[in-house]
Coordinates of C-alpha atoms and ligand atoms in Angstrom, one line a residue:
M1 CA -6.8 54.1 34.2
I2 CA -8.2 54.0 30.6
L3 CA -5.9 55.6 28.0
K4 CA -6.6 56.0 24.2
K5 CA -4.1 53.2 23.6
T6 CA -5.7 50.8 26.1
K7 CA -6.4 47.5 24.4
I8 CA -10.2 47.1 24.3
Y9 CA -11.9 43.9 23.0
I10 CA -15.5 44.5 21.8
A11 CA -17.2 41.1 21.7
G12 CA -20.0 41.3 19.1
H13 CA -18.4 44.3 17.3
R14 CA -20.5 43.8 14.2
G15 CA -23.8 43.8 16.0
M16 CA -26.1 46.8 16.5
V17 CA -24.6 47.8 19.9
G18 CA -21.1 46.6 19.4
S19 CA -20.7 48.4 16.0
S20 CA -22.0 51.6 17.5
V21 CA -19.6 51.3 20.5
W22 CA -16.7 50.6 18.0
R23 CA -17.6 53.7 15.9
I24 CA -17.9 56.0 18.9
L25 CA -14.7 54.8 20.6
A26 CA -12.8 55.1 17.3
A27 CA -14.2 58.6 16.8
K28 CA -13.0 59.6 20.3
G29 CA -9.5 58.5 19.5
Y30 CA -9.3 55.0 21.0
S31 CA -6.8 53.4 18.7
N32 CA -6.4 49.8 20.1
L33 CA -9.8 48.2 19.5
I34 CA -10.1 44.5 18.7
G35 CA -13.0 42.5 17.5
K36 CA -13.6 39.0 16.0
T37 CA -16.6 37.8 14.0
S38 CA -18.4 34.7 15.2
K39 CA -16.8 32.8 12.3
E40 CA -13.3 33.9 13.4
L41 CA -14.0 33.2 17.1
D42 CA -17.0 31.2 18.2
L43 CA -17.6 32.5 21.7
K44 CA -19.5 29.3 22.6
N45 CA -16.1 27.5 22.4
Q46 CA -14.5 27.9 25.8
Q47 CA -11.0 26.9 24.8
A48 CA -11.0 29.2 21.8
V49 CA -12.0 32.1 24.1
L50 CA -9.2 31.3 26.6
D51 CA -6.6 31.0 23.7
F52 CA -7.8 34.3 22.3
Y53 CA -7.5 36.1 25.7
N54 CA -4.0 34.6 26.2
K55 CA -2.8 35.7 22.7
E56 CA -4.4 39.2 22.6
Q57 CA -4.3 40.1 26.3
P58 CA -6.9 42.9 26.1
E59 CA -7.1 45.2 29.1
V60 CA -10.8 45.8 28.9
V61 CA -13.7 43.6 27.6
I62 CA -17.0 45.0 26.4
D63 CA -19.5 42.2 26.0
A64 CA -22.0 43.1 23.3
A65 CA -22.2 39.5 22.0
A66 CA -25.4 37.5 22.5
K67 CA -28.1 35.6 20.7
V68 CA -30.8 38.3 20.5
G69 CA -34.4 38.2 19.2
G70 CA -38.0 39.1 19.7
I71 CA -41.0 37.3 21.3
L72 CA -41.4 34.8 18.4
A73 CA -37.8 33.8 18.2
N74 CA -37.6 33.4 22.0
N75 CA -40.7 31.3 22.0
D76 CA -39.6 29.0 19.2
F77 CA -36.0 28.5 20.3
P78 CA -35.9 28.5 24.1
Y79 CA -33.0 26.2 24.5
Q80 CA -30.8 28.2 22.1
F81 CA -31.7 31.5 23.9
L82 CA -30.8 30.0 27.3
M83 CA -27.8 27.9 26.5
E84 CA -26.0 29.9 23.8
N85 CA -26.2 33.1 25.9
L86 CA -24.9 31.2 28.9
Q87 CA -22.1 29.7 27.0
I88 CA -21.1 33.0 25.3
Q89 CA -21.1 35.1 28.5
N90 CA -19.6 32.4 30.8
N91 CA -16.7 31.9 28.4
L92 CA -16.2 35.7 28.1
I93 CA -16.6 36.5 31.8
D94 CA -14.8 33.5 33.4
G95 CA -12.1 33.7 30.7
A96 CA -11.5 37.4 31.4
H97 CA -11.3 36.7 35.1
K98 CA -8.7 33.9 34.5
A99 CA -6.7 36.1 32.2
D100 CA -6.7 38.7 35.0
I101 CA -8.5 41.3 32.9
K102 CA -9.4 44.1 35.3
K103 CA -12.4 45.7 33.6
F104 CA -15.4 44.0 32.0
I105 CA -18.7 45.7 30.8
F106 CA -21.5 43.2 30.5
L107 CA -24.7 44.2 28.6
G108 CA -27.9 42.6 29.7
S109 CA -31.5 43.6 29.1
S110 CA -34.4 45.1 30.9
C111 CA -36.2 41.7 30.6
I112 CA -34.2 40.5 33.7
Y113 CA -36.7 42.3 35.9
P114 CA -39.9 40.6 37.2
K115 CA -43.0 40.8 34.9
F116 CA -45.1 42.6 37.5
A117 CA -42.5 44.6 39.4
P118 CA -43.5 48.2 40.3
Q119 CA -42.7 50.8 37.6
P120 CA -40.3 52.3 36.9
L121 CA -38.0 49.4 37.3
K122 CA -35.3 49.9 39.9
E123 CA -32.1 47.9 39.9
E124 CA -33.0 46.4 43.4
Y125 CA -36.1 44.7 41.9
L126 CA -33.9 42.1 40.4
L127 CA -35.0 38.6 41.6
T128 CA -37.9 39.8 43.6
N129 CA -40.6 37.9 41.6
S130 CA -41.2 35.7 38.5
L131 CA -40.2 36.7 34.9
E132 CA -42.2 37.3 31.8
P133 CA -42.6 33.7 30.4
T134 CA -42.1 34.6 26.8
N135 CA -38.5 35.5 27.2
E136 CA -37.5 33.9 30.5
W137 CA -34.9 31.8 28.8
Y138 CA -33.0 34.8 27.6
A139 CA -33.6 36.7 30.9
I140 CA -32.3 33.8 33.1
A141 CA -29.1 33.7 31.1
K142 CA -28.7 37.5 31.4
I143 CA -29.4 37.4 35.2
T144 CA -26.6 34.8 35.5
G145 CA -24.2 37.1 33.7
V146 CA -25.1 40.0 36.0
K147 CA -24.5 37.7 39.0
A148 CA -21.2 36.4 37.6
C149 CA -19.9 39.9 37.2
E150 CA -21.2 40.9 40.6
S151 CA -19.5 38.0 42.3
I152 CA -16.2 38.7 40.7
R153 CA -16.5 42.3 41.7
K154 CA -17.3 41.3 45.3
Q155 CA -14.8 38.6 45.7
Y156 CA -11.8 39.9 43.7
N157 CA -12.4 43.6 43.7
K158 CA -12.3 43.9 39.9
E159 CA -14.3 46.5 37.9
Y160 CA -16.9 44.1 36.4
V161 CA -20.1 46.0 35.8
S162 CA -23.4 45.3 34.2
L163 CA -25.5 47.7 32.1
M164 CA -29.2 46.9 31.5
P165 CA -30.3 48.7 28.4
T166 CA -34.0 49.3 27.7
N167 CA -35.3 48.5 24.1
L168 CA -32.7 49.7 21.7
Y169 CA -33.0 50.7 18.0
G170 CA -30.9 52.3 15.3
S171 CA -28.5 51.4 12.5
F172 CA -27.5 47.7 12.1
D173 CA -30.7 46.6 13.8
N174 CA -32.4 43.4 12.7
F175 CA -35.3 44.3 10.5
D176 CA -36.4 40.8 9.8
L177 CA -40.2 40.6 10.3
K178 CA -40.0 37.1 12.0
S179 CA -37.2 37.6 14.5
S180 CA -36.9 41.3 15.2
H181 CA -38.0 43.6 18.0
V182 CA -41.1 45.7 17.9
L183 CA -39.6 49.0 16.6
P184 CA -37.6 47.7 13.6
A185 CA -40.4 45.3 12.8
M186 CA -42.9 48.1 12.6
L187 CA -40.6 50.3 10.6
H188 CA -40.1 47.5 8.1
K189 CA -43.9 46.9 8.0
F190 CA -44.8 50.5 7.4
H191 CA -42.1 50.9 4.8
K192 CA -43.4 47.8 2.9
A193 CA -47.0 49.1 3.2
K194 CA -46.0 52.5 1.8
I195 CA -44.1 51.2 -1.2
N196 CA -46.8 48.6 -2.0
N197 CA -49.6 51.2 -1.6
H198 CA -51.3 49.1 1.1
S199 CA -53.9 51.2 2.9
E200 CA -53.9 49.0 6.0
V201 CA -51.1 47.9 8.3
I202 CA -51.9 45.1 10.8
L203 CA -49.8 45.1 14.0
W204 CA -49.6 42.6 16.8
G205 CA -51.5 43.0 20.1
S206 CA -53.7 45.7 21.4
G207 CA -51.3 48.7 21.1
T208 CA -51.8 49.5 24.8
P209 CA -48.6 48.2 26.4
M210 CA -46.1 50.9 27.3
R211 CA -42.4 50.7 26.3
E212 CA -39.3 52.8 26.5
F213 CA -36.8 53.1 23.6
L214 CA -33.2 54.2 23.5
F215 CA -31.2 55.2 20.3
V216 CA -28.3 52.8 20.0
D217 CA -25.6 55.5 19.8
D218 CA -26.9 56.8 23.2
M219 CA -26.4 53.3 24.5
A220 CA -22.9 53.2 23.1
E221 CA -22.2 56.6 24.9
A222 CA -23.3 54.9 28.1
V223 CA -20.8 52.1 27.5
V224 CA -18.1 54.7 27.0
Y225 CA -19.1 56.4 30.2
A226 CA -18.8 53.1 32.1
L227 CA -15.4 52.5 30.4
E228 CA -14.0 55.9 31.4
N229 CA -15.4 55.9 34.9
N230 CA -15.2 53.5 37.8
L231 CA -18.8 53.0 38.5
P232 CA -19.5 52.3 42.2
E233 CA -22.3 49.7 41.9
Y234 CA -22.5 46.4 40.0
L235 CA -25.7 47.1 38.0
Y236 CA -27.1 50.2 36.2
N237 CA -30.2 50.7 34.1
I238 CA -29.7 52.5 30.8
G239 CA -32.6 54.2 29.2
T240 CA -34.4 57.5 28.7
G241 CA -36.7 57.2 31.7
K242 CA -39.7 57.9 29.4
D243 CA -42.1 55.5 27.8
I244 CA -44.9 55.6 25.2
T245 CA -47.7 53.3 24.2
I246 CA -47.1 50.9 21.3
K247 CA -49.9 52.7 19.5
E248 CA -48.1 56.1 19.9
L249 CA -44.9 54.4 18.6
A250 CA -46.8 53.1 15.5
E251 CA -48.1 56.6 14.8
I252 CA -44.6 58.1 15.0
I253 CA -43.3 55.4 12.7
Q254 CA -46.2 55.8 10.3
K255 CA -45.4 59.6 10.1
V256 CA -41.7 59.1 9.6
T257 CA -42.1 56.5 6.9
G258 CA -44.8 58.6 5.2
H259 CA -47.3 55.7 5.1
Q260 CA -50.9 56.9 4.8
G261 CA -53.7 54.7 5.9
K262 CA -55.2 52.7 8.7
I263 CA -53.5 50.9 11.6
L264 CA -55.3 47.7 12.6
W265 CA -54.5 45.8 15.8
D266 CA -54.5 42.0 15.9
T267 CA -55.6 41.4 19.5
S268 CA -55.2 37.6 19.1
K269 CA -51.5 38.1 19.3
P270 CA -49.8 38.5 22.7
D271 CA -49.0 41.9 24.2
G272 CA -46.2 40.9 26.6
T273 CA -45.5 42.8 29.8
P274 CA -48.1 45.7 30.2
R275 CA -45.4 48.3 31.0
K276 CA -41.7 48.3 31.0
L277 CA -39.9 51.5 32.0
L278 CA -36.5 51.7 33.6
D279 CA -35.7 53.9 36.5
V280 CA -32.5 55.5 35.3
S281 CA -31.9 57.7 38.3
K282 CA -28.8 55.8 39.4
I283 CA -26.7 56.4 36.2
K284 CA -28.2 59.9 35.9
E285 CA -27.0 60.9 39.4
L286 CA -23.5 59.8 38.3
G287 CA -23.7 62.1 35.3
W288 CA -24.9 60.1 32.3
Q289 CA -28.1 60.7 30.4
Y290 CA -29.5 60.1 26.9
S291 CA -29.5 62.8 24.2
T292 CA -31.6 61.5 21.2
E293 CA -35.4 62.0 21.3
L294 CA -37.4 59.2 19.9
E295 CA -38.7 60.8 16.7
D296 CA -35.2 62.0 15.8
G297 CA -33.8 58.6 16.4
I298 CA -36.5 56.9 14.3
K299 CA -35.8 59.4 11.4
K300 CA -32.1 58.5 11.6
T301 CA -32.9 54.8 11.7
Y302 CA -35.2 55.0 8.7
L303 CA -32.6 56.9 6.7
W304 CA -30.1 54.1 7.5
F305 CA -32.7 51.5 6.7
L306 CA -33.3 53.1 3.2
D307 CA -29.6 53.3 2.5
N308 CA -29.0 49.7 3.5
I309 CA -32.2 48.1 2.3
D310 CA -30.5 45.6 0.0
T311 CA -28.1 44.3 2.6
I312 CA -29.9 44.6 5.9
K313 CA -29.3 41.8 8.3
E314 CA -31.8 39.0 8.6
I315 CA -31.2 36.6 11.5
K316 CA -31.6 33.1 10.4
L317 CA -32.7 30.9 13.2
Ligands
NAP401 N1 -31.2 45.2 20.6 C1 -31.8 45.5 21.7 O1 -32.9 46.1 21.7 C2 -31.2 45.3 23.1 C3 -31.8 45.7 24.2 C4 -31.3 45.5 25.4 C5 -30.1 44.8 25.5 N2 -29.4 44.4 24.4 C6 -28.2 43.7 24.6 O2 -27.1 44.3 23.9 C7 -26.2 43.3 23.4 C8 -26.0 43.4 21.9 O3 -27.2 43.3 21.3 P1 -27.4 43.7 19.7 O4 -28.8 44.1 19.6 O5 -26.2 44.5 19.3 O6 -27.3 42.2 19.1 P2 -26.9 41.8 17.6 O7 -27.0 43.0 16.6 O8 -27.6 40.6 17.3 O9 -25.3 41.5 17.7 C9 -24.9 40.4 18.4 C10 -23.5 40.1 18.2 O10 -23.1 38.9 18.9 C11 -22.3 38.2 18.1 N3 -22.4 36.8 18.4 C12 -23.5 36.0 18.6 N4 -23.2 34.8 18.8 C13 -21.9 34.7 18.8 C14 -21.0 33.6 18.9 N5 -21.4 32.3 19.2 N6 -19.6 33.9 18.8 C15 -19.2 35.1 18.6 N7 -20.0 36.2 18.4 C16 -21.4 35.9 18.5 C17 -22.6 38.4 16.7 O11 -21.4 38.3 15.9 P3 -21.4 38.1 14.3 O12 -22.1 39.3 13.7 O13 -19.9 38.1 14.0 O14 -22.1 36.8 14.0 C18 -23.2 39.8 16.7 O15 -22.2 40.8 16.3 C19 -26.8 42.0 23.9 O16 -26.2 41.5 25.1 C20 -28.2 42.3 24.1 O17 -28.8 41.5 25.1 C21 -29.9 44.6 23.2

């Protein structure tokens, strides 16, 4: 049973998802939260993670720590995306199991599903076909994490569960144009074009792929839901269940940032998977669903971006 004084370790508590989970848990009165920066505790170091668990003895672990990045970063650093993610999650999951921690919430990503799986993507499509090559390194690590949690759950009857978020956006996102995901990268581009009075914005690809986006605080609410409830299955998709074209997304962002001018599409750049929409009926049937509509979430994100423009995170790879 989870109490407000239950000791909860949020791995990656300064990241976009982890910081949102922390804020929301603190606001709900959870008073025994712990977090360590990567400088204080390098999760790639197995012994350091075991020592940390033994010393702190958390009752629950929320794993929001990972090496995260967009197509370009995945393409340029395949070994780091595979190996660092494996190391981080293996140390966290196996360490938690050894320390007899009963509840573990693992965050993966919708890229674990096959490139050409039927849409919307159901949890049971996992491992039914090959992955999108541009991010298979990251996806294979995440699939391993899902399977590690599933096997512990099956063999030892512990509450180890995996949540697969769709594309997330919000405060504390990475807005660096080289390594970020599509939504924050576009927001940054349109903002720059607006302040520099550029009449044209050039975006990657054809604009036709369809994507789903979830506001990060809604994702954090899903984590809280998984924390407070004993979910019966090992894997749940977390999203809105609604998608839009990249072109429509660009138009919303252009409107929110107030940029006026043309959007040009650089079709020499890759599009990635044609459509990626999660089937969220499993978590919805249990009682969780999103609450922030896309345009509202983008407005909130843009306000945060403007407030933090001098200090926003840039991932150095
Ligand atoms: N962003 C998305 O659109 C998205 C979508 C689907 C799923 N997810 C999943 O959600 C989770 C969190 O993503 P995010 O967007 O919040 O990422 P993020 O903002 O990049 O944060 C990642 C966190 O991981 C920590 N970390 C990385 N390497 C570490 C290491 N070696 N030792 C200790 N800590 C380390 C970082 O800690 P420091 O800050 O202290 O360095 C950082 O706080 C990931 O599992 C990701 O796969 C994200």
